[in-house]
CSV table of N, CA and C in Angstrom, one decimal:
chain,number,residue,atom,x,y,z
D,1,MET,N,-48.1,25.5,-6.7
D,1,MET,CA,-47.9,26.5,-7.9
D,1,MET,C,-46.2,25.7,-8.0
D,2,SER,N,-46.0,25.3,-9.1
D,2,SER,CA,-44.6,24.4,-9.3
D,2,SER,C,-44.0,25.8,-9.8
D,3,GLU,N,-42.1,25.5,-9.2
D,3,GLU,CA,-41.6,26.2,-10.0
D,3,GLU,C,-41.0,26.7,-10.6
D,4,LYS,N,-41.2,27.4,-11.2
D,4,LYS,CA,-40.4,28.1,-13.1
D,4,LYS,C,-38.7,27.3,-13.1
D,5,LYS,N,-38.2,27.3,-14.3
D,5,LYS,CA,-37.4,26.3,-14.4
D,5,LYS,C,-36.5,27.7,-14.8
D,6,MET,N,-35.3,27.1,-14.4
D,6,MET,CA,-33.9,28.6,-15.2
D,6,MET,C,-33.9,28.0,-16.2
D,7,SER,N,-33.5,29.2,-16.6
D,7,SER,CA,-32.6,29.1,-18.5
D,7,SER,C,-30.9,28.4,-18.2
D,8,ARG,N,-31.0,28.1,-19.5
D,8,ARG,CA,-29.4,27.5,-19.4
D,8,ARG,C,-28.5,28.2,-18.7
D,9,THR,N,-28.8,29.7,-19.5
D,9,THR,CA,-27.9,30.6,-19.2
D,9,THR,C,-27.7,31.3,-18.1
D,10,HIS,N,-29.3,30.9,-17.3
D,10,HIS,CA,-29.3,31.9,-16.1
D,10,HIS,C,-28.7,30.3,-15.0
D,11,ARG,N,-28.6,29.3,-15.2
D,11,ARG,CA,-28.1,28.3,-14.3
D,11,ARG,C,-26.5,28.4,-14.7
D,12,LEU,N,-26.1,28.7,-16.0
D,12,LEU,CA,-24.9,29.2,-15.9
D,12,LEU,C,-24.0,30.4,-15.4
D,13,VAL,N,-25.0,31.2,-15.5
D,13,VAL,CA,-24.1,32.1,-14.9
D,13,VAL,C,-24.0,32.2,-13.5
D,14,LEU,N,-25.3,31.5,-12.7
D,14,LEU,CA,-25.7,31.4,-11.4
D,14,LEU,C,-24.3,30.4,-10.6
D,15,MET,N,-23.8,29.8,-11.6
D,15,MET,CA,-22.9,28.7,-11.4
D,15,MET,C,-21.9,29.3,-11.5
D,16,ALA,N,-21.2,30.6,-12.4
D,16,ALA,CA,-20.0,31.2,-12.8
D,16,ALA,C,-20.3,32.1,-10.7
D,17,MET,N,-21.2,32.6,-10.7
D,17,MET,CA,-21.2,33.3,-9.8
D,17,MET,C,-20.9,32.6,-8.6
D,18,LEU,N,-21.5,31.7,-8.0
D,18,LEU,CA,-21.2,30.6,-7.1
D,18,LEU,C,-19.3,30.2,-7.1
D,19,ALA,N,-19.1,29.9,-8.1
D,19,ALA,CA,-17.8,29.3,-8.1
D,19,ALA,C,-16.6,30.5,-8.1
D,20,ALA,N,-17.1,31.5,-8.8
D,20,ALA,CA,-16.3,32.7,-8.3
D,20,ALA,C,-16.1,33.4,-6.5
D,21,ILE,N,-17.0,33.0,-6.2
D,21,ILE,CA,-17.5,33.1,-4.5
D,21,ILE,C,-16.6,32.7,-3.9
D,22,GLN,N,-16.8,31.0,-4.4
D,22,GLN,CA,-16.1,29.9,-3.4
D,22,GLN,C,-14.4,29.9,-3.8
D,23,ILE,N,-13.7,30.3,-5.1
D,23,ILE,CA,-12.6,30.8,-4.7
D,23,ILE,C,-12.1,31.6,-4.2
D,24,VAL,N,-12.7,32.9,-3.9
D,24,VAL,CA,-12.2,34.0,-3.2
D,24,VAL,C,-12.7,33.6,-1.7
D,25,LEU,N,-13.6,32.8,-1.4
D,25,LEU,CA,-13.8,32.0,0.1
D,25,LEU,C,-12.3,31.2,0.9
D,26,SER,N,-12.0,30.8,-0.7
D,26,SER,CA,-11.1,29.5,-0.4
D,26,SER,C,-10.0,29.3,-0.6
D,27,ARG,N,-9.7,30.7,-1.8
D,27,ARG,CA,-7.7,30.9,-1.8
D,27,ARG,C,-7.3,32.3,-0.8
D,28,PHE,N,-8.3,33.1,-0.3
D,28,PHE,CA,-8.0,34.0,0.2
D,28,PHE,C,-8.7,34.3,1.9
D,29,LEU,N,-10.1,33.4,2.1
D,29,LEU,CA,-10.6,33.7,3.2
D,29,LEU,C,-10.1,32.8,3.9
D,30,SER,N,-9.3,31.7,3.6
D,30,SER,CA,-9.4,30.2,4.5
D,30,SER,C,-7.8,30.2,5.2
D,31,ILE,N,-8.3,29.6,6.2
D,31,ILE,CA,-6.9,28.6,7.0
D,31,ILE,C,-6.0,27.9,6.0
D,32,ASN,N,-4.8,27.9,5.2
D,32,ASN,CA,-4.7,26.8,4.7
D,32,ASN,C,-3.3,26.4,4.9
D,33,LEU,N,-3.1,25.1,5.4
D,33,LEU,CA,-2.2,24.6,6.2
D,33,LEU,C,-1.7,23.0,5.0
D,34,TRP,N,-0.2,22.9,5.2
D,34,TRP,CA,-0.6,21.5,4.1
D,34,TRP,C,-1.5,20.6,4.1
D,35,ASN,N,-1.9,20.3,5.5
D,35,ASN,CA,-2.8,19.0,5.4
D,35,ASN,C,-4.4,19.3,6.1
D,36,LEU,N,-4.6,20.6,6.5
D,36,LEU,CA,-5.7,21.4,6.9
D,36,LEU,C,-5.9,22.3,6.0
D,37,LYS,N,-7.5,22.3,6.5
D,37,LYS,CA,-8.3,23.7,5.7
D,37,LYS,C,-9.2,23.9,6.2
D,38,ILE,N,-9.2,25.4,6.9
D,38,ILE,CA,-10.2,26.0,7.5
D,38,ILE,C,-11.3,27.2,6.9
D,39,GLY,N,-12.3,27.2,6.4
D,39,GLY,CA,-12.8,28.3,6.4
D,39,GLY,C,-14.2,27.7,5.3
D,40,PHE,N,-14.9,29.2,5.1
D,40,PHE,CA,-16.1,29.2,4.7
D,40,PHE,C,-16.3,28.9,3.4
D,41,SER,N,-15.5,27.6,2.5
D,41,SER,CA,-15.7,28.0,1.5
D,41,SER,C,-17.0,26.9,0.4
D,42,PHE,N,-17.5,26.3,1.9
D,42,PHE,CA,-18.3,25.5,1.7
D,42,PHE,C,-19.7,26.2,1.4
D,43,VAL,N,-19.8,27.1,2.0
D,43,VAL,CA,-21.5,28.1,1.4
D,43,VAL,C,-21.6,28.0,0.3
D,44,PRO,N,-20.9,28.3,-1.3
D,44,PRO,CA,-21.7,28.5,-2.1
D,44,PRO,C,-21.7,27.2,-2.4
D,45,ILE,N,-20.9,26.3,-2.3
D,45,ILE,CA,-21.4,25.2,-2.7
D,45,ILE,C,-22.2,24.7,-2.1
D,46,ALA,N,-22.5,24.7,-1.1
D,46,ALA,CA,-23.9,24.3,-0.6
D,46,ALA,C,-25.3,24.9,-1.3
D,47,LEU,N,-25.0,26.2,-1.4
D,47,LEU,CA,-26.1,26.9,-2.2
D,47,LEU,C,-26.2,26.3,-3.5
D,48,ALA,N,-25.2,26.0,-4.1
D,48,ALA,CA,-24.9,25.4,-5.5
D,48,ALA,C,-26.0,24.0,-5.6
D,49,GLY,N,-25.6,23.3,-4.1
D,49,GLY,CA,-25.8,22.4,-4.3
D,49,GLY,C,-28.0,22.0,-3.8
D,50,MET,N,-28.0,23.6,-3.0
D,50,MET,CA,-29.9,24.0,-2.8
D,50,MET,C,-30.2,24.2,-3.9
D,51,LEU,N,-29.8,25.2,-5.0
D,51,LEU,CA,-30.3,25.6,-6.4
D,51,LEU,C,-30.2,25.2,-7.3
D,52,LEU,N,-29.3,24.3,-7.8
D,52,LEU,CA,-28.9,24.0,-8.8
D,52,LEU,C,-29.2,22.0,-9.1
D,53,GLY,N,-28.9,21.6,-7.9
D,53,GLY,CA,-29.0,19.9,-7.7
D,53,GLY,C,-27.6,19.4,-7.8
D,54,PRO,N,-27.5,18.0,-8.0
D,54,PRO,CA,-26.1,17.3,-7.5
D,54,PRO,C,-24.7,18.2,-8.8
D,55,VAL,N,-25.7,18.0,-10.3
D,55,VAL,CA,-24.6,18.3,-11.5
D,55,VAL,C,-24.3,19.3,-11.3
D,56,GLY,N,-25.7,20.6,-11.0
D,56,GLY,CA,-24.8,21.8,-11.4
D,56,GLY,C,-23.8,22.2,-10.2
D,57,ALA,N,-24.3,21.8,-8.9
D,57,ALA,CA,-23.3,21.7,-7.6
D,57,ALA,C,-22.2,21.2,-7.9
D,58,GLY,N,-21.5,20.0,-8.3
D,58,GLY,CA,-20.8,19.4,-8.6
D,58,GLY,C,-19.6,20.1,-9.9
D,59,LEU,N,-20.7,20.0,-10.8
D,59,LEU,CA,-19.5,21.0,-11.9
D,59,LEU,C,-19.4,22.4,-11.1
D,60,THR,N,-20.2,22.8,-10.5
D,60,THR,CA,-20.0,24.3,-10.1
D,60,THR,C,-18.6,24.0,-9.0
D,61,GLY,N,-18.0,23.1,-8.3
D,61,GLY,CA,-17.4,22.6,-7.6
D,61,GLY,C,-16.1,22.7,-8.2
D,62,MET,N,-16.0,21.6,-9.0
D,62,MET,CA,-15.0,21.4,-9.7
D,62,MET,C,-14.5,22.2,-10.5
D,63,VAL,N,-15.3,23.4,-11.2
D,63,VAL,CA,-14.4,24.4,-12.0
D,63,VAL,C,-14.0,25.1,-11.3
D,64,ALA,N,-14.6,25.7,-9.8
D,64,ALA,CA,-13.9,26.5,-9.3
D,64,ALA,C,-12.4,25.7,-8.8
D,65,ASP,N,-13.0,24.9,-8.3
D,65,ASP,CA,-11.3,24.0,-8.0
D,65,ASP,C,-10.6,24.1,-9.3
D,66,ILE,N,-10.9,24.1,-10.3
D,66,ILE,CA,-9.8,24.6,-11.4
D,66,ILE,C,-9.6,25.5,-11.4
D,67,ILE,N,-10.1,26.2,-11.6
D,67,ILE,CA,-9.9,27.7,-11.8
D,67,ILE,C,-8.9,28.2,-10.8
D,68,GLY,N,-9.9,27.9,-9.6
D,68,GLY,CA,-8.6,28.5,-8.4
D,68,GLY,C,-7.4,28.4,-7.9
D,69,ALA,N,-7.3,26.6,-8.5
D,69,ALA,CA,-5.9,26.1,-8.2
D,69,ALA,C,-4.6,26.4,-9.7
D,70,THR,N,-5.7,27.5,-10.7
D,70,THR,CA,-4.8,27.6,-12.2
D,70,THR,C,-4.0,29.2,-11.9
D,71,LEU,N,-5.1,29.9,-11.1
D,71,LEU,CA,-5.0,31.4,-11.2
D,71,LEU,C,-4.4,31.6,-9.7
D,72,PHE,N,-4.7,30.9,-8.4
D,72,PHE,CA,-4.3,30.8,-7.0
D,72,PHE,C,-4.0,29.7,-6.6
D,73,PRO,N,-2.6,28.9,-7.1
D,73,PRO,CA,-2.0,28.4,-6.6
D,73,PRO,C,-1.5,28.1,-4.7
D,74,SER,N,-1.8,27.4,-4.3
D,74,SER,CA,-1.5,26.8,-3.3
D,74,SER,C,-0.8,25.9,-2.9
D,75,GLY,N,0.1,25.3,-3.7
D,75,GLY,CA,0.6,24.2,-4.2
D,75,GLY,C,0.5,23.5,-5.9
D,76,THR,N,1.0,22.3,-5.8
D,76,THR,CA,1.2,21.6,-6.9
D,76,THR,C,-0.3,20.6,-6.9
D,77,PHE,N,-1.1,21.2,-8.4
D,77,PHE,CA,-2.0,20.4,-8.6
D,77,PHE,C,-2.5,19.2,-8.9
D,78,PHE,N,-3.6,18.4,-8.5
D,78,PHE,CA,-3.7,17.2,-8.2
D,78,PHE,C,-4.7,17.0,-8.5
D,79,PRO,N,-5.3,16.2,-9.5
D,79,PRO,CA,-6.6,15.8,-9.8
D,79,PRO,C,-7.3,15.7,-9.2
D,80,GLY,N,-7.0,14.8,-8.4
D,80,GLY,CA,-7.8,14.0,-7.0
D,80,GLY,C,-8.3,14.8,-6.4
D,81,PHE,N,-8.0,16.3,-6.2
D,81,PHE,CA,-9.0,17.1,-5.3
D,81,PHE,C,-9.9,17.9,-6.1
D,82,THR,N,-9.8,17.6,-6.8
D,82,THR,CA,-11.0,18.7,-8.6
D,82,THR,C,-11.3,17.2,-8.2
D,83,LEU,N,-11.5,16.0,-8.7
D,83,LEU,CA,-12.5,14.7,-8.1
D,83,LEU,C,-13.6,15.1,-6.5
D,84,THR,N,-12.6,16.0,-5.5
D,84,THR,CA,-13.0,15.6,-4.7
D,84,THR,C,-14.0,17.2,-4.4
D,85,ALA,N,-13.4,17.7,-5.4
D,85,ALA,CA,-14.5,18.8,-5.2
D,85,ALA,C,-15.9,18.4,-5.9
D,86,PHE,N,-15.6,17.8,-6.9
D,86,PHE,CA,-17.1,17.5,-7.6
D,86,PHE,C,-17.9,16.9,-7.1
D,87,ILE,N,-17.2,15.7,-6.2
D,87,ILE,CA,-18.1,14.6,-5.4
D,87,ILE,C,-19.0,15.6,-4.6
D,88,THR,N,-18.2,15.8,-3.5
D,88,THR,CA,-18.6,16.5,-2.1
D,88,THR,C,-20.3,17.7,-2.6
D,89,ALA,N,-19.4,18.3,-3.5
D,89,ALA,CA,-20.9,19.3,-4.3
D,89,ALA,C,-21.6,18.7,-4.7
D,90,PHE,N,-21.4,17.2,-5.4
D,90,PHE,CA,-22.5,16.4,-5.5
D,90,PHE,C,-23.4,16.1,-4.7
D,91,GLY,N,-22.5,15.6,-3.8
D,91,GLY,CA,-23.2,15.3,-2.2
D,91,GLY,C,-24.2,16.3,-1.5
D,92,TYR,N,-24.0,17.7,-2.1
D,92,TYR,CA,-24.4,18.8,-1.2
D,92,TYR,C,-26.1,19.0,-2.2
D,93,GLY,N,-25.8,18.7,-3.1
D,93,GLY,CA,-26.9,18.6,-4.2
D,93,GLY,C,-27.9,17.3,-4.0
D,94,PHE,N,-27.3,16.1,-3.9
D,94,PHE,CA,-27.9,15.3,-3.7
D,94,PHE,C,-29.2,15.4,-2.2
D,95,PHE,N,-28.2,15.9,-1.3
D,95,PHE,CA,-29.0,15.5,-0.1
D,95,PHE,C,-29.7,16.7,0.1
D,96,LEU,N,-29.3,18.6,-0.4
D,96,LEU,CA,-30.4,19.6,-0.2
D,96,LEU,C,-31.0,20.0,-1.2
D,97,GLN,N,-31.2,19.5,-2.5
D,97,GLN,CA,-32.1,20.2,-3.5
D,97,GLN,C,-32.9,20.0,-2.8
D,98,LYS,N,-33.9,19.5,-2.8
D,98,LYS,CA,-35.5,19.2,-2.5
D,98,LYS,C,-35.9,19.3,-1.1
D,99,LYS,N,-35.1,19.1,0.2
D,99,LYS,CA,-35.3,19.2,1.2
D,99,LYS,C,-34.2,20.1,1.8
D,100,GLN,N,-34.0,20.7,2.5
D,100,GLN,CA,-33.2,21.3,3.4
D,100,GLN,C,-33.4,21.1,5.1
D,101,ASN,N,-34.2,20.5,5.3
D,101,ASN,CA,-34.3,19.7,6.8
D,101,ASN,C,-32.8,19.4,7.9
D,102,LEU,N,-32.9,19.6,9.1
D,102,LEU,CA,-31.8,18.9,9.8
D,102,LEU,C,-31.6,17.6,9.4
D,103,GLY,N,-32.1,17.0,9.4
D,103,GLY,CA,-31.8,15.7,8.3
D,103,GLY,C,-30.9,15.4,7.3
D,104,ASN,N,-31.3,16.2,6.5
D,104,ASN,CA,-30.5,16.0,5.1
D,104,ASN,C,-29.7,17.0,5.3
D,105,ILE,N,-29.2,17.9,5.8
D,105,ILE,CA,-28.3,19.1,6.2
D,105,ILE,C,-27.1,17.6,6.5
D,106,LEU,N,-27.6,17.0,7.8
D,106,LEU,CA,-26.2,16.3,8.5
D,106,LEU,C,-26.5,15.5,7.5
D,107,ALA,N,-27.1,14.8,6.8
D,107,ALA,CA,-26.7,13.9,5.4
D,107,ALA,C,-25.4,14.6,4.6
D,108,ALA,N,-25.7,15.8,4.2
D,108,ALA,CA,-24.9,16.4,3.2
D,108,ALA,C,-23.1,16.8,3.6
D,109,VAL,N,-23.3,17.5,5.3
D,109,VAL,CA,-22.2,17.7,5.6
D,109,VAL,C,-21.3,16.5,6.1
D,110,LEU,N,-21.6,15.5,6.6
D,110,LEU,CA,-21.1,13.9,6.8
D,110,LEU,C,-20.9,13.5,5.9
D,111,PHE,N,-21.7,13.3,4.6
D,111,PHE,CA,-20.8,12.7,3.4
D,111,PHE,C,-19.9,14.0,3.1
D,112,SER,N,-19.8,15.1,3.1
D,112,SER,CA,-18.8,15.9,2.3
D,112,SER,C,-17.7,15.7,3.7
D,113,GLU,N,-17.8,15.8,4.8
D,113,GLU,CA,-16.5,15.2,5.6
D,113,GLU,C,-16.2,14.1,5.7
D,114,ILE,N,-16.9,13.3,6.1
D,114,ILE,CA,-16.3,12.0,5.9
D,114,ILE,C,-15.3,11.5,4.5
D,115,VAL,N,-16.6,11.4,3.4
D,115,VAL,CA,-16.1,10.8,2.1
D,115,VAL,C,-15.0,12.5,1.8
D,116,GLY,N,-15.1,13.4,1.6
D,116,GLY,CA,-14.3,14.2,1.2
D,116,GLY,C,-13.0,14.5,1.7
D,117,THR,N,-13.2,15.1,3.0
D,117,THR,CA,-12.0,15.7,3.9
D,117,THR,C,-11.6,14.1,4.7
D,118,ILE,N,-12.3,13.3,5.0
D,118,ILE,CA,-11.4,12.2,5.7
D,118,ILE,C,-10.9,11.7,5.1
D,119,LEU,N,-12.0,10.8,4.1
D,119,LEU,CA,-11.2,9.6,3.4
D,119,LEU,C,-10.0,10.3,1.9
D,120,LEU,N,-10.7,11.1,1.5
D,120,LEU,CA,-10.1,11.2,-0.1
D,120,LEU,C,-9.1,12.3,0.1
D,121,ASN,N,-9.6,13.5,0.4
D,121,ASN,CA,-8.7,14.5,0.7
D,121,ASN,C,-7.4,14.0,1.4
D,122,THR,N,-7.6,13.2,2.4
D,122,THR,CA,-6.1,12.6,3.4
D,122,THR,C,-5.6,11.6,2.0
D,123,LEU,N,-6.5,10.5,1.4
D,123,LEU,CA,-5.6,10.2,0.3
D,123,LEU,C,-4.9,10.7,-0.7
D,124,TRP,N,-5.5,11.9,-1.2
D,124,TRP,CA,-4.7,12.1,-2.0
D,124,TRP,C,-3.2,13.2,-1.8
D,125,ILE,N,-3.4,13.5,0.1
D,125,ILE,CA,-2.5,14.5,0.6
D,125,ILE,C,-1.4,13.5,0.9
D,126,SER,N,-1.8,12.0,1.1
D,126,SER,CA,-0.7,11.4,1.4
D,126,SER,C,0.0,10.7,0.4
D,127,ILE,N,-0.9,10.8,-1.0
D,127,ILE,CA,-0.2,9.9,-2.0
D,127,ILE,C,1.3,11.2,-2.7
D,128,MET,N,0.5,12.8,-2.5
D,128,MET,CA,1.3,13.3,-2.8
D,128,MET,C,2.6,13.8,-2.0
D,129,TYR,N,2.5,13.8,-0.5
D,129,TYR,CA,3.7,14.1,0.3
D,129,TYR,C,4.5,12.5,0.6
D,130,GLY,N,3.6,11.7,0.1
D,130,GLY,CA,4.4,10.2,0.7
D,130,GLY,C,3.8,9.9,2.0
D,131,ALA,N,3.4,10.5,3.0
D,131,ALA,CA,3.4,10.3,4.0
D,131,ALA,C,2.1,9.4,4.3
D,132,PRO,N,2.3,8.7,5.3
D,132,PRO,CA,1.3,7.6,6.3
D,132,PRO,C,0.1,8.1,6.0
D,133,PHE,N,-1.2,7.1,5.3
D,133,PHE,CA,-2.6,7.6,5.2
D,133,PHE,C,-3.0,7.9,7.1
D,134,VAL,N,-2.7,7.3,7.9
D,134,VAL,CA,-3.4,7.2,9.0
D,134,VAL,C,-2.4,8.7,10.0
D,135,ALA,N,-1.9,8.6,9.9
D,135,ALA,CA,-0.4,9.5,10.2
D,135,ALA,C,-1.5,11.0,9.3
D,136,VAL,N,-1.5,11.3,8.3
D,136,VAL,CA,-2.2,12.7,8.1
D,136,VAL,C,-3.6,12.7,8.3
D,137,MET,N,-4.4,11.2,8.6
D,137,MET,CA,-6.0,11.3,9.1
D,137,MET,C,-5.9,11.8,10.3
D,138,ILE,N,-5.6,11.1,11.2
D,138,ILE,CA,-5.7,11.7,12.3
D,138,ILE,C,-5.9,13.0,12.8
D,139,PRO,N,-5.2,13.9,12.5
D,139,PRO,CA,-5.5,15.4,12.4
D,139,PRO,C,-6.4,16.3,11.7
D,140,ARG,N,-6.9,15.6,10.9
D,140,ARG,CA,-7.9,15.5,10.0
D,140,ARG,C,-9.4,15.2,10.7
D,141,ILE,N,-9.7,14.4,11.3
D,141,ILE,CA,-10.4,13.8,12.0
D,141,ILE,C,-10.9,14.9,12.7
D,142,GLY,N,-10.2,15.6,13.3
D,142,GLY,CA,-10.4,17.2,14.3
D,142,GLY,C,-10.8,18.1,13.8
D,143,GLN,N,-10.5,18.4,12.4
D,143,GLN,CA,-11.1,19.1,11.6
D,143,GLN,C,-12.4,19.0,11.1
D,144,ALA,N,-12.4,17.8,10.5
D,144,ALA,CA,-13.9,17.5,10.2
D,144,ALA,C,-15.1,17.9,11.3
D,145,ILE,N,-14.2,17.5,12.3
D,145,ILE,CA,-15.5,17.3,13.1
D,145,ILE,C,-15.7,18.8,13.5
D,146,GLY,N,-14.5,19.5,13.8
D,146,GLY,CA,-15.2,20.9,14.2
D,146,GLY,C,-15.8,21.7,12.6
D,147,MET,N,-15.4,21.8,11.7
D,147,MET,CA,-16.3,21.8,10.5
D,147,MET,C,-17.4,21.4,10.3
D,148,ALA,N,-17.5,20.5,11.0
D,148,ALA,CA,-19.5,19.8,10.7
D,148,ALA,C,-19.9,20.5,11.6
D,149,VAL,N,-19.6,20.9,12.7
D,149,VAL,CA,-20.4,21.6,13.4
D,149,VAL,C,-20.6,23.4,12.8
D,150,VAL,N,-19.7,23.5,12.6
D,150,VAL,CA,-20.1,25.3,11.3
D,150,VAL,C,-20.7,24.9,10.7
D,151,GLU,N,-21.0,24.1,9.7
D,151,GLU,CA,-21.1,23.3,8.3
D,151,GLU,C,-23.0,23.5,9.2
D,152,VAL,N,-23.5,22.8,9.6
D,152,VAL,CA,-24.7,22.7,10.1
D,152,VAL,C,-25.4,23.5,10.6
D,153,ILE,N,-24.3,24.6,11.0
D,153,ILE,CA,-25.1,25.7,11.9
D,153,ILE,C,-25.2,26.7,10.6
D,154,VAL,N,-24.1,26.9,10.0
D,154,VAL,CA,-24.0,27.8,8.6
D,154,VAL,C,-25.6,27.2,7.6
D,155,ILE,N,-25.3,26.0,7.5
D,155,ILE,CA,-26.5,25.7,6.3
D,155,ILE,C,-27.8,25.9,6.9
D,156,LYS,N,-27.8,25.6,7.9
D,156,LYS,CA,-29.3,25.5,8.5
D,156,LYS,C,-29.7,27.3,8.7
D,157,LEU,N,-29.0,28.4,8.8
D,157,LEU,CA,-29.1,29.7,8.8
D,157,LEU,C,-29.4,29.7,7.2
D,158,LEU,N,-28.9,29.1,6.2
D,158,LEU,CA,-28.7,29.7,4.7
D,158,LEU,C,-29.9,28.8,4.3
D,159,ALA,N,-30.4,27.7,4.7
D,159,ALA,CA,-31.6,27.0,4.1
D,159,ALA,C,-32.9,28.4,4.5
D,160,LYS,N,-33.1,28.3,5.4
D,160,LYS,CA,-34.4,29.5,6.1
D,160,LYS,C,-34.0,30.3,4.6
D,161,TYR,N,-33.5,30.6,3.7
D,161,TYR,CA,-34.0,31.8,2.7
D,161,TYR,C,-33.5,31.3,1.6
D,162,VAL,N,-33.1,29.7,1.0
D,162,VAL,CA,-33.5,29.7,0.0
D,162,VAL,C,-34.8,29.7,-0.4
D,163,PRO,N,-35.8,29.1,-0.1
D,163,PRO,CA,-37.0,29.4,-0.6
D,163,PRO,C,-37.2,30.9,-1.4
D,164,TYR,N,-37.3,32.0,-0.9
D,164,TYR,CA,-36.9,33.5,-0.9
D,164,TYR,C,-35.9,33.6,-3.0
D,165,LEU,N,-34.4,33.0,-2.2
D,165,LEU,CA,-33.9,33.1,-3.5
D,165,LEU,C,-34.2,32.6,-4.9
D,166,LYS,N,-34.9,31.5,-4.6
D,166,LYS,CA,-35.4,30.2,-5.5
D,166,LYS,C,-36.7,30.9,-6.1
D,167,LYS,N,-37.1,31.9,-5.3
D,167,LYS,CA,-38.6,32.6,-5.9
D,167,LYS,C,-38.0,33.5,-6.9
D,168,SER,N,-36.9,34.7,-6.3
D,168,SER,CA,-36.3,35.9,-7.2
D,168,SER,C,-35.5,35.2,-8.3
D,169,LEU,N,-35.0,33.8,-8.5
D,169,LEU,CA,-34.3,33.5,-9.2
D,169,LEU,C,-35.2,33.1,-10.9
């Protein structure tokens, strides 16, 4: 049996809801230091990837970053972080839209943590603060490893409910 296709309005509402949840988790329920961020703001973005695919997830991540930075700034707005939000969310969609098996979850999380956290966000922090890239990157590697373990576990648990969510959407 084929899945029913969501209307554009339905997709837009889902994207807006997931972006709003991401903003709350990122801006109010995360630990934010100048070069480290620990929290569960990846959850709505991973769900967007599973439910909306790469482009829908990317747009959700990008919009959440722009609105969150505008309404609840935690520093200077820097468009590089918005680019990272789009790219990492796109990665979740790319790896998780069709299958949420352990291999795809690992690929999505590794992409997010290596490309997003370790490389791109470290580059943006280095540019913004004039800090040496390697000096900023070293503590972020530990953060990325810790968050990767948490992300794999949480996404694996969420993936069990995706078929039920897709049916109800």
